[in-house]
Short mmCIF file of C-alpha atoms and ligand atoms in Angstrom, two decimals:
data_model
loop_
_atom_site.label_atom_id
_atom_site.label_comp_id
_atom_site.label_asym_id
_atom_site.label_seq_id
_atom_site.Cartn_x
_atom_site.Cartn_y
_atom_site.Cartn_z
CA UNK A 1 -32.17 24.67 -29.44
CA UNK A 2 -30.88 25.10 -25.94
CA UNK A 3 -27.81 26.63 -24.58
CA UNK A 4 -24.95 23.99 -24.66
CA UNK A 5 -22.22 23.21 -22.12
CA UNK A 6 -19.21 21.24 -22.43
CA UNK A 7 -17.58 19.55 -19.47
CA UNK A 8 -14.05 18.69 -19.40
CA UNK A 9 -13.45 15.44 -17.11
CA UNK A 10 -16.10 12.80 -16.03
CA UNK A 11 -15.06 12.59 -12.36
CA UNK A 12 -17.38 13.35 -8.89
CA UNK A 13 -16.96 16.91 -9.99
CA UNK A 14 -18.21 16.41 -13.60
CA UNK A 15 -20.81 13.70 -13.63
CA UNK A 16 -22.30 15.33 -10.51
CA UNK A 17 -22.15 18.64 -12.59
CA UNK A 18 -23.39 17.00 -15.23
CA UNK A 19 -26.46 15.43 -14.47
CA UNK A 20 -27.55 18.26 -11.46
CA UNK A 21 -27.37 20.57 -14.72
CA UNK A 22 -29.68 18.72 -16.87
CA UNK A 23 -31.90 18.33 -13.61
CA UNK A 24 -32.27 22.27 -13.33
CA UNK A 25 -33.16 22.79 -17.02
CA UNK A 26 -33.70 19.62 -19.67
CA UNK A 27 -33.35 22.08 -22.43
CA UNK A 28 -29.45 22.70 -21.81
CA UNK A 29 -27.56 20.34 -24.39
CA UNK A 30 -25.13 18.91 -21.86
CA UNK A 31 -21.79 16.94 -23.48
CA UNK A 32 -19.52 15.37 -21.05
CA UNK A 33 -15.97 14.64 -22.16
CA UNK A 34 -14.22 11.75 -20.52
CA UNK A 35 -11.61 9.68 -22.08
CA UNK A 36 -11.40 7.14 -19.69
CA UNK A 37 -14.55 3.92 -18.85
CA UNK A 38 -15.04 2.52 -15.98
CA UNK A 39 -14.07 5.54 -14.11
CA UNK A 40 -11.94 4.34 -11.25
CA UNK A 41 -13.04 5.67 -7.57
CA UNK A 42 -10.54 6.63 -5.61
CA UNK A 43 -12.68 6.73 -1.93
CA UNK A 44 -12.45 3.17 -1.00
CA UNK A 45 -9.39 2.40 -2.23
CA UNK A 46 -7.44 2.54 0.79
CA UNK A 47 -9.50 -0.89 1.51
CA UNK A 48 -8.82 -1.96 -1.54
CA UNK A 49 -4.70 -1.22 -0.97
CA UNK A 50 -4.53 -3.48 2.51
CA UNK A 51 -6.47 -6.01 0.74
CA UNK A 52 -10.09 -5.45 1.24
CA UNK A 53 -12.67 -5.09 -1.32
CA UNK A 54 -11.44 -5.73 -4.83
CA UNK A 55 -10.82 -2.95 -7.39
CA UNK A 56 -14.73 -3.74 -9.05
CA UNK A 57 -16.47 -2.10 -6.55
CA UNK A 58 -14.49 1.35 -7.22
CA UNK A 59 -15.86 1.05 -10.85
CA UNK A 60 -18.99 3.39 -12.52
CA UNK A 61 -19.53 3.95 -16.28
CA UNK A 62 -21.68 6.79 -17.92
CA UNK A 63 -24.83 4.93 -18.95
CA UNK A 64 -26.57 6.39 -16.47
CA UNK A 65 -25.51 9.95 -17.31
CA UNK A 66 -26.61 8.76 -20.79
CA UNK A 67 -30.23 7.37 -19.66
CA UNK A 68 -30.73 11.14 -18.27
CA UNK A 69 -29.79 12.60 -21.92
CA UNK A 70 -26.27 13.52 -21.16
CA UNK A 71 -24.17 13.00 -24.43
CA UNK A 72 -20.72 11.10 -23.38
CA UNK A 73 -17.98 11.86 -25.90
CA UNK A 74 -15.10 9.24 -24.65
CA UNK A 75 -12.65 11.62 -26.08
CA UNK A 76 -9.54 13.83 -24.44
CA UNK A 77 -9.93 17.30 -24.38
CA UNK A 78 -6.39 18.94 -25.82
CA UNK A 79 -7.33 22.84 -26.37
CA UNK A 80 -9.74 25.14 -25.94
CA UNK A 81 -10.36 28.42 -28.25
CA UNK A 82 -11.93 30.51 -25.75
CA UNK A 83 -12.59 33.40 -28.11
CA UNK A 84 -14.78 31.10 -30.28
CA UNK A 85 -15.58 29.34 -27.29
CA UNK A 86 -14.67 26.07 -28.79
CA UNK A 87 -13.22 22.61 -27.16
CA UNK A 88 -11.00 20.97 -29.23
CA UNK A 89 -10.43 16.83 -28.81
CA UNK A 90 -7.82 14.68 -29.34
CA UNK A 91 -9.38 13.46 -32.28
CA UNK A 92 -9.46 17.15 -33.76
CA UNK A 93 -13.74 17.19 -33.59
CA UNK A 94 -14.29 20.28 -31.76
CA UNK A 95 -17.39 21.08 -29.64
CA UNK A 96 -18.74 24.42 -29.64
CA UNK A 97 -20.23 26.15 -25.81
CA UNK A 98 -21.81 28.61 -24.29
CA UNK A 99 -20.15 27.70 -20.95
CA UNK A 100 -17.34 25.08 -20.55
CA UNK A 101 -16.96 23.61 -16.86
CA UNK A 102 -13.37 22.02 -16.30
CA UNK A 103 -13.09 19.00 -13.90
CA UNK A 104 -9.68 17.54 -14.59
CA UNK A 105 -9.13 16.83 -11.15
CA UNK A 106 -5.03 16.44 -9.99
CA UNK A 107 -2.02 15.30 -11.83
CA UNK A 108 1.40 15.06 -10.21
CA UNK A 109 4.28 17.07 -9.82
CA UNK A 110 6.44 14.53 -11.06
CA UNK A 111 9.26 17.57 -11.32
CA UNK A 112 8.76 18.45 -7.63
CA UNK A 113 11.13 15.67 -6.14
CA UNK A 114 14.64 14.89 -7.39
CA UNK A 115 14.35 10.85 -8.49
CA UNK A 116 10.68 10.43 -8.35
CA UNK A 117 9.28 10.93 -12.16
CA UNK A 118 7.08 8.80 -13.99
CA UNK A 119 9.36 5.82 -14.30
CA UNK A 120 9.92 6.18 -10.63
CA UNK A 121 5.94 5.81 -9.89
CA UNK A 122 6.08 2.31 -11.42
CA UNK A 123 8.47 1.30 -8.72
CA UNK A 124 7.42 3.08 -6.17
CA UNK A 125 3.72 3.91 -6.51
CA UNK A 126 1.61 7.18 -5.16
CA UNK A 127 -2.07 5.54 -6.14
CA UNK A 128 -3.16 8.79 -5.71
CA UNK A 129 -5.28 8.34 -8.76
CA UNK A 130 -7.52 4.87 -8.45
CA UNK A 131 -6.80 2.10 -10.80
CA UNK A 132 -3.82 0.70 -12.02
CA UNK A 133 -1.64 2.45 -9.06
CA UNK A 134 -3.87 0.79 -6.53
CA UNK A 135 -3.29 -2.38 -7.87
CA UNK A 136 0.46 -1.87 -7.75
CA UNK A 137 0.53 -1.11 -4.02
CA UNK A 138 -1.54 -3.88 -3.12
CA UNK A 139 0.77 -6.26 -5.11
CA UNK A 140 3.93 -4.82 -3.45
CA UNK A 141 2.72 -5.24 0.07
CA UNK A 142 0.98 -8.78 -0.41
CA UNK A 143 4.81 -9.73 -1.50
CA UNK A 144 6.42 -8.19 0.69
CA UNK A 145 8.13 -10.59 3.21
CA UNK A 146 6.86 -10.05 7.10
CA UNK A 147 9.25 -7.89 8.77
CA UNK A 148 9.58 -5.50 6.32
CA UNK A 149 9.31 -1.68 6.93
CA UNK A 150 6.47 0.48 4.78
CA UNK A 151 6.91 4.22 4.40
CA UNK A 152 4.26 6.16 3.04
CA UNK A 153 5.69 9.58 2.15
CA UNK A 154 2.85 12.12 2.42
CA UNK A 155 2.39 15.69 0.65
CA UNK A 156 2.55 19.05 1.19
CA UNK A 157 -0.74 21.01 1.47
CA UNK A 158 -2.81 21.52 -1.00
CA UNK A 159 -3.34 18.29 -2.19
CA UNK A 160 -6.40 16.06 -2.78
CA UNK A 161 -7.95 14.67 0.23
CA UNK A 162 -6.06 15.49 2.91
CA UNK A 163 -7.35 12.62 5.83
CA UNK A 164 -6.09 10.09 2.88
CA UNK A 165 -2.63 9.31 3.44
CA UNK A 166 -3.51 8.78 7.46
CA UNK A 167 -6.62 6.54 6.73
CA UNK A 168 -3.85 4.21 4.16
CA UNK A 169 -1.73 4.19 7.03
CA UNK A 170 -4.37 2.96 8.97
CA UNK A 171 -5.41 0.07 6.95
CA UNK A 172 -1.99 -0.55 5.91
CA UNK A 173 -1.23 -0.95 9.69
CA UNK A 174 -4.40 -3.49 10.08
CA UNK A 175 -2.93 -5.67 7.01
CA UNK A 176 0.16 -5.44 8.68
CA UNK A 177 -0.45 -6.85 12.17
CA UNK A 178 -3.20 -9.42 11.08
CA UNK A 179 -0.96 -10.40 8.32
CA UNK A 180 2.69 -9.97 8.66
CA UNK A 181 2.80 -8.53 12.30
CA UNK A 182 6.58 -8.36 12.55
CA UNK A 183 6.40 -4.92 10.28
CA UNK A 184 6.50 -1.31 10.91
CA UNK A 185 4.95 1.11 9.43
CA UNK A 186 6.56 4.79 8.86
CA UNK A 187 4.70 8.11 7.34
CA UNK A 188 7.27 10.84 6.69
CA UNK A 189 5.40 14.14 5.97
CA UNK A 190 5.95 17.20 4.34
CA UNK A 191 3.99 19.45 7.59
CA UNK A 192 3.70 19.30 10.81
CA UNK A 193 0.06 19.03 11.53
CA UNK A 194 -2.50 16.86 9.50
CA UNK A 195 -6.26 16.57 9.15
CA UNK A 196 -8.36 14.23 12.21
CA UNK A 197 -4.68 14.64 13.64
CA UNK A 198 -5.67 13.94 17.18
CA UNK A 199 -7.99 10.89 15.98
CA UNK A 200 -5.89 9.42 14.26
CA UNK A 201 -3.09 9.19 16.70
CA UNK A 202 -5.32 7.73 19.40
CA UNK A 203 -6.89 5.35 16.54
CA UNK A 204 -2.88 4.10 16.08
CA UNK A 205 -2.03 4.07 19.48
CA UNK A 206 -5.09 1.80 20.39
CA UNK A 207 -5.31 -0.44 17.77
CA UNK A 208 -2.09 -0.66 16.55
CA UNK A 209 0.21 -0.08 19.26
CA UNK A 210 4.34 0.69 18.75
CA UNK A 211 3.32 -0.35 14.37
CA UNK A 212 2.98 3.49 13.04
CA UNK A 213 5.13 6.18 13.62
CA UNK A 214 5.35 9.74 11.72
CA UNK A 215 7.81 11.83 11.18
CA UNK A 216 6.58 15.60 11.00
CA UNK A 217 8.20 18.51 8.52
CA UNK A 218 10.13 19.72 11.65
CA UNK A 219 11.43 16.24 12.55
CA UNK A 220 12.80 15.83 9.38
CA UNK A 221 9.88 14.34 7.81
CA UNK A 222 9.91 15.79 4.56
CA UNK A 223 11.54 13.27 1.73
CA UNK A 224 14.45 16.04 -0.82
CA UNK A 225 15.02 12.90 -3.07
CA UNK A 226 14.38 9.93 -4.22
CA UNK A 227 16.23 6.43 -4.91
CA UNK A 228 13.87 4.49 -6.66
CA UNK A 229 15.44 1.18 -7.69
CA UNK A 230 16.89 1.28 -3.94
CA UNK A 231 13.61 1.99 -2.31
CA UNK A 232 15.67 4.24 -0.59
CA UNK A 233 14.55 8.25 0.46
CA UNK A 234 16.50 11.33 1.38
CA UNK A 235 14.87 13.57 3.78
CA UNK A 236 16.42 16.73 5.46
CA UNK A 237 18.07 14.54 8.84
CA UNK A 238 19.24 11.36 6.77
CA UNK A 239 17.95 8.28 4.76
CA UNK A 240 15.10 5.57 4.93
CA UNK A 241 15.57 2.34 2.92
CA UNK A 242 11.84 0.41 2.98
CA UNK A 243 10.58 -2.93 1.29
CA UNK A 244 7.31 -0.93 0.27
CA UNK A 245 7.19 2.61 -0.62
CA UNK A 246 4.50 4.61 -1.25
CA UNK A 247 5.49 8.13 -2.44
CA UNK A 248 2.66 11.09 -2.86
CA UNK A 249 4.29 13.75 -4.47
CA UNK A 250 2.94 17.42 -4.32
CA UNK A 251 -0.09 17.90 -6.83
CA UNK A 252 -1.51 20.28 -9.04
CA UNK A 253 -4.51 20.78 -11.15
CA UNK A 254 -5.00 18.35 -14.35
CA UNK A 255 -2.89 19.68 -16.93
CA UNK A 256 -5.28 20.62 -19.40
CA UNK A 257 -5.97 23.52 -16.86
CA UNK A 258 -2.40 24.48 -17.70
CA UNK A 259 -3.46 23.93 -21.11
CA UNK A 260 -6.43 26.34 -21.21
CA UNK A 261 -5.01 29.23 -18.99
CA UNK A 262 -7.11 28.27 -16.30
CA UNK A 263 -4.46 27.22 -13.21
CA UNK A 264 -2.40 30.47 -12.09
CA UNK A 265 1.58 30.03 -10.90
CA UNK A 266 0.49 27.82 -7.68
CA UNK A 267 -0.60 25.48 -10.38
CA UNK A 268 -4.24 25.34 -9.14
CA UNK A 269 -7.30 27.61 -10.80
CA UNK A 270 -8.62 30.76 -8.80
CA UNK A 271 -12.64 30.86 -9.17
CA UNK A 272 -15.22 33.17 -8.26
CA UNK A 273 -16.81 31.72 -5.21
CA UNK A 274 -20.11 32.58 -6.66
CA UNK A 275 -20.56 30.78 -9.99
CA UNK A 276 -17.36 28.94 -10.18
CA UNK A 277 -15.80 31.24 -12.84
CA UNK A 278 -12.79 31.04 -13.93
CA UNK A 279 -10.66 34.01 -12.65
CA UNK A 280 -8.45 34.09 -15.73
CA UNK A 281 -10.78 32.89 -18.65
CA UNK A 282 -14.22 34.33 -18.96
CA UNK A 283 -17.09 31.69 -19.41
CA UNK A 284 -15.38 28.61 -18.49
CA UNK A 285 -15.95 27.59 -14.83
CA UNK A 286 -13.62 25.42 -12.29
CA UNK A 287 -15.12 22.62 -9.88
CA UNK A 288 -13.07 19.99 -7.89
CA UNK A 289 -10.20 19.41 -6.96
CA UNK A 290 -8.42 21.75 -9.69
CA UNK A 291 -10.04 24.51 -8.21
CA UNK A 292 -8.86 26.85 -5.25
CA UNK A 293 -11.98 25.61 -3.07
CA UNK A 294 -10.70 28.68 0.02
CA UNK A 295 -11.28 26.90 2.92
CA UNK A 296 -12.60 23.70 1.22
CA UNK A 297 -10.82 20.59 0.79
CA UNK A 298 -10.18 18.68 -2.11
CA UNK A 299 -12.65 15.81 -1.64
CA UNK A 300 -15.35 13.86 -3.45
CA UNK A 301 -18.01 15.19 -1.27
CA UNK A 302 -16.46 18.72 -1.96
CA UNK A 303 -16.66 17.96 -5.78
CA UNK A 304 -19.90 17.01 -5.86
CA UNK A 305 -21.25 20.16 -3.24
CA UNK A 306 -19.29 22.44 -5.62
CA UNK A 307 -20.68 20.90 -8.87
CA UNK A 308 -24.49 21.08 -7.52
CA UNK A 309 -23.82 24.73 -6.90
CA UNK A 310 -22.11 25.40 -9.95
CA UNK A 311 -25.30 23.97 -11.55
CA UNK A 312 -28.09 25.82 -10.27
CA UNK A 313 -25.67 29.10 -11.12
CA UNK A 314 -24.79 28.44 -14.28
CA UNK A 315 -28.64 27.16 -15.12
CA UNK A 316 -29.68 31.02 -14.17
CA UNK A 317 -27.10 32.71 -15.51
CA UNK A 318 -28.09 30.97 -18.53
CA UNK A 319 -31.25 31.95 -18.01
CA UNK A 320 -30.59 35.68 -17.46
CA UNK A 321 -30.79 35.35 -13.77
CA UNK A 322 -28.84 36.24 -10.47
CA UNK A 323 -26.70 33.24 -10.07
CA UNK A 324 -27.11 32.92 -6.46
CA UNK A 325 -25.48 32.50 -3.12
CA UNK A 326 -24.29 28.97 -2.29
CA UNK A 327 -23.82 27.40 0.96
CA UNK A 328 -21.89 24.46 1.01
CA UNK A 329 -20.98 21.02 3.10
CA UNK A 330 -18.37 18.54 2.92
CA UNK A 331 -18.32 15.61 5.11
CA UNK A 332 -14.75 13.24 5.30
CA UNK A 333 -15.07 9.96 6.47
CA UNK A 334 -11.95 8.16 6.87
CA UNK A 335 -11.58 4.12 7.93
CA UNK A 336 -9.30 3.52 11.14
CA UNK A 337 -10.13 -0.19 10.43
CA UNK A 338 -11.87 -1.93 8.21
CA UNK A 339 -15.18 -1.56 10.39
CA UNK A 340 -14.20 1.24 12.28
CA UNK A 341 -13.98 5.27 11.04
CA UNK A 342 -13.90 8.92 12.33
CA UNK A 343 -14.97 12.04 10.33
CA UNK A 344 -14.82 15.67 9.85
CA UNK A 345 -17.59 18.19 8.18
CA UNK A 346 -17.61 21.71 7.65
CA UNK A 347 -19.90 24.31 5.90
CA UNK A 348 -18.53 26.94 3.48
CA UNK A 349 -19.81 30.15 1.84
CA UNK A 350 -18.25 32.83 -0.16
CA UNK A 351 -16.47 35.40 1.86
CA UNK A 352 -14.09 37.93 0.72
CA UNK A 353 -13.46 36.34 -2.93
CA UNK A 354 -12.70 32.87 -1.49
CA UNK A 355 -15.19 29.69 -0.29
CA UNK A 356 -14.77 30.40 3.46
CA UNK A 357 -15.23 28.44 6.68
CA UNK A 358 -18.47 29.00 8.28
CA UNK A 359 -17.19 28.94 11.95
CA UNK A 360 -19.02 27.05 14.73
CA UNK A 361 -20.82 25.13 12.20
CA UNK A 362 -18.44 21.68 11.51
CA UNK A 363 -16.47 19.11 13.67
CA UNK A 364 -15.14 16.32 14.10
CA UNK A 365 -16.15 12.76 15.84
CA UNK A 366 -15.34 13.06 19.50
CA UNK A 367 -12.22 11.73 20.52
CA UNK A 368 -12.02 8.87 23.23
CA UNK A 369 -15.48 7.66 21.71
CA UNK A 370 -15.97 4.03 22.72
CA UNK A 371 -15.91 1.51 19.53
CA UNK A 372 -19.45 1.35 18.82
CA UNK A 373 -19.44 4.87 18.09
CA UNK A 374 -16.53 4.14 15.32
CA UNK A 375 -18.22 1.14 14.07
CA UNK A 376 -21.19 3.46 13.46
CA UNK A 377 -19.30 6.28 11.72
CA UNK A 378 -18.06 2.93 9.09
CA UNK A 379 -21.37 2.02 8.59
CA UNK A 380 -22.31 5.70 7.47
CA UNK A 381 -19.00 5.82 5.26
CA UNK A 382 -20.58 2.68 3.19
CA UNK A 383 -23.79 5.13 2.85
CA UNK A 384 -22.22 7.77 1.94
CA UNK A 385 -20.21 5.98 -0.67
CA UNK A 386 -23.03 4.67 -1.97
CA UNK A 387 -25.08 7.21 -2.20
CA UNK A 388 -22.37 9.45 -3.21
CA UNK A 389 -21.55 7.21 -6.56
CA UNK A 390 -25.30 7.11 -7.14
CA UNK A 391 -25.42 10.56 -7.52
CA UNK A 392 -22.70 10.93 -9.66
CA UNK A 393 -22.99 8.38 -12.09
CA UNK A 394 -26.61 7.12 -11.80
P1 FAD B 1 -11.39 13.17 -10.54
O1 FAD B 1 -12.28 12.30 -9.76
O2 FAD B 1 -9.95 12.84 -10.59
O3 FAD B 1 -11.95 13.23 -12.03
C1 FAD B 1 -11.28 13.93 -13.03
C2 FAD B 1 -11.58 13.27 -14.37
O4 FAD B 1 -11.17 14.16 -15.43
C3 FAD B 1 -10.81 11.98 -14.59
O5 FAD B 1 -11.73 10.93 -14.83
C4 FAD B 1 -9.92 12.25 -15.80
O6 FAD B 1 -9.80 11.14 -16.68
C5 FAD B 1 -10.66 13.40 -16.49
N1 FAD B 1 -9.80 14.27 -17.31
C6 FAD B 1 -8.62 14.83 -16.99
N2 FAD B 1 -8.13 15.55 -18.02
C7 FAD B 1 -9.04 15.46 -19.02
C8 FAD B 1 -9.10 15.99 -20.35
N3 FAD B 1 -8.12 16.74 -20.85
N4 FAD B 1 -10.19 15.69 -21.11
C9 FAD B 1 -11.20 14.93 -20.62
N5 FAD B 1 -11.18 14.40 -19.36
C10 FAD B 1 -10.12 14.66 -18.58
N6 FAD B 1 -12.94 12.02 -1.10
C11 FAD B 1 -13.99 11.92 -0.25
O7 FAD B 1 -14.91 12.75 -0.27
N7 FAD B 1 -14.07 10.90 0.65
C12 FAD B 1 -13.12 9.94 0.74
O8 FAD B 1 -13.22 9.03 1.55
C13 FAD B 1 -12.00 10.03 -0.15
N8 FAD B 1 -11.02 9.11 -0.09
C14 FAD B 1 -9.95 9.21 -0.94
C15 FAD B 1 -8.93 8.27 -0.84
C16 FAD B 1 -7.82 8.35 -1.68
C17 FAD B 1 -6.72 7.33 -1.55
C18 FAD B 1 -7.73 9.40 -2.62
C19 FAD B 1 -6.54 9.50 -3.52
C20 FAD B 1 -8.73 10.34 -2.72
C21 FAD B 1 -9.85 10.26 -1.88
N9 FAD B 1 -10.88 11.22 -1.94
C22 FAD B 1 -11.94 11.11 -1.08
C23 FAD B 1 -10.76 12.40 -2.83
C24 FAD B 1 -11.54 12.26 -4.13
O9 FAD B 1 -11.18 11.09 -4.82
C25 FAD B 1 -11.28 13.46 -5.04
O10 FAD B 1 -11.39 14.64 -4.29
C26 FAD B 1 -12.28 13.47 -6.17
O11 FAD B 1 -12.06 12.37 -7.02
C27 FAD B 1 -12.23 14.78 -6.98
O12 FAD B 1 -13.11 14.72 -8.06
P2 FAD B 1 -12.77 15.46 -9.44
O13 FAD B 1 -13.95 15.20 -10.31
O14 FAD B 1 -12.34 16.84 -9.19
O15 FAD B 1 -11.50 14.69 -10.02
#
């Protein structure tokens, strides 16, 4: 029999890493652990927030990963014996590895602001994870009587996709002003600069003129507490009632990271740039978002990159071989309208212990770019989701 690796989490980041594994070597008995079918997409979901495509086309089960031989164990993984090098479910069956790749992707700090815990999210909802959330914020601002004002409250960096909360404001401000155009739209941020900054400012001032305004960190942007039945937040210079509120707290790794030693004190998990190995536990490896990524952000295309990588290292290193140097892309796409987006790319390598910025080799889409160009850049985002969910899931 073959080596045998266990991976924690069935997201881009595992089911990529899952079924680029079993393409490098057939032999490798490959068990995915994933508690959770469909899995719930979160690119896309912006659209699906201001009332766009519906939830089913964010859906994917693990058939296909199961067609190419993968075994899915719809189970919870709770603890890991790393000396035995043993997984342990929530059903106590326990799954012995060679190598254990964890893709738990974010949870939230729901300790980091005063008022906003998990009773809080159900009034006031982050949908930073796809699903049920999304659904919730969709509700909220179809009800929500025309006049009203929105505030999204966005994060402090790191945090999973960082172009996200400006593309929802985006869309949000589109279902706004075709459908209740007597509402504002505020973002009040934790920092004072964001990703596609510049774009995104000229996408607001052209297409939604005098309906989006942000608040920076330094403008008293940043929300110190929460009133959830009074939709009401507490920043640094004073207080913001809202009819919809969409609060994304500060994020971490998933918690079984946490769990398994894996995450250090900033609450994410330091890798070797290399292989993906964990800094802290020796033959368990970190893709996704739970991972300190240097330079890269925490992004589906990022996931998957990381996970194709981690594949072909972990397939030599199982094989006795140098794992290799990787080289690796991510490509953001975000909507400024429903048929209209911008985007940013980058290339990373490993530099100095962390994934690093190759310089002179990324951008963004130009700014002032007349509409066909952003009509363009929407069509690719379909392809890219597309092709980006076929890869991952089959
Ligand atoms: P996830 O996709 O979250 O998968 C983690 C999986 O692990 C989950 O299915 C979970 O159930 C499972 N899990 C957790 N704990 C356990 C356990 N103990 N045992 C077993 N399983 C477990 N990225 C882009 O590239 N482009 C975009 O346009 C884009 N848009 C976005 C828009 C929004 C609104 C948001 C919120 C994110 C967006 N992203 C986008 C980011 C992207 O969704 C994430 O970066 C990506 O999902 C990370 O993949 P992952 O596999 O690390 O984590």
């Amino acid at each position: 029999t073959g080596p045998r690796v266990v991976v924690v989490g069935g997201g881009f980041a595992g089911a990529s890493f899952a079924r680029a594994l079993k393409r490098e070597d057939p032999t490798i008995a490959v068990a995915l652990v994933e508690p959770s079918e469909p899995y719930t997409a979160c690119p896309m979901s912006n659209a699906v927030i201001a009332g766009l495509p519906d939830i089913g086309a964010q859906h994917f089960g693990y058939g296909g990963l199961e067609d190419d031989g993968i075994v899915h164990v719809p189970q919870r993984v709770v603890r890991v014996d790393a000396a035995r090098r043993r997984a342990v479910l929530a059903d106590d069956v326990m799954l012995d590895y060679d190598r254990l790749v964890v893709a738990p992707g974010i949870d939230m700090r729901l300790d980091a602001i005063p008022g906003y815990d998990a009773a809080a999210a159900e009034l006031l909802p982050h949908a930073w994870k796809a699903g049920e959330q999304t659904l919730l914020l969709r509700r909220q601002l179809e009800a929500m009587e025309d006049g009203g004002l929105v505030i999204i409250a966005a994060p402090p960096n790191p945090f999973r996709c960082p172009p996200g909360p400006y593309e929802r404001a985006s869309l949000i401000a589109h279902f706004l002003q075709t459908r209740k155009p007597r509402s504002k739209l505020l973002i009040l941020d934790a920092k004072d600069a964001f990703s596609k900054q510049r774009l995104f400012e000229q996408a607001w001032t052209e297409l939604y003129p005098g309906l989006v305004e942000w608040e920076s960190l330094s403008f008293g942007g940043k929300v110190t507490e929460v009133d959830a039945p009074a939709r009401t937040l507490t920043t640094e210079f004073g207080s913001h009632k809202a009819a919809v509120v969409n609060v994304i707290p500060p994020q971490r790794a998933g918690a079984i990271a946490t769990t398994i030693g894996v995450a250090d004190q900033t609450g994410w998990c330091p890798i070797d740039p290399m292989t993906f190995e964990s800094r802290l536990v020796s033959n368990v490896h970190i893709i996704g978002d739970a991972a300190i990524g240097g330079a890269m952000p925490k992004s589906a295309f990022t996931a998957n990159a990381q996970a194709k990588a981690c594949a072909t290292a972990l397939a030599n290193l199982l094989r006795g071989q140098e794992p290799g140097s990787p080289k690796l892309t991510n490509t953001c796409y975000s909507l400024i309208a429903p048929d209209q987006a911008v985007s940013i790319a980058g290339v990373y390598e490993p530099a100095n212990g962390l994934l690093t910025e190759v310089q002179g080799a990324g951008g963004t889409s130009p700014l002032d770019a007349p509409r066909s160009v952003r009509e363009e850049e929407a069509v690719y985002a379909q392809a890219w989701f597309k092709t980006i969910t076929q890869e991952a899931f089959g």
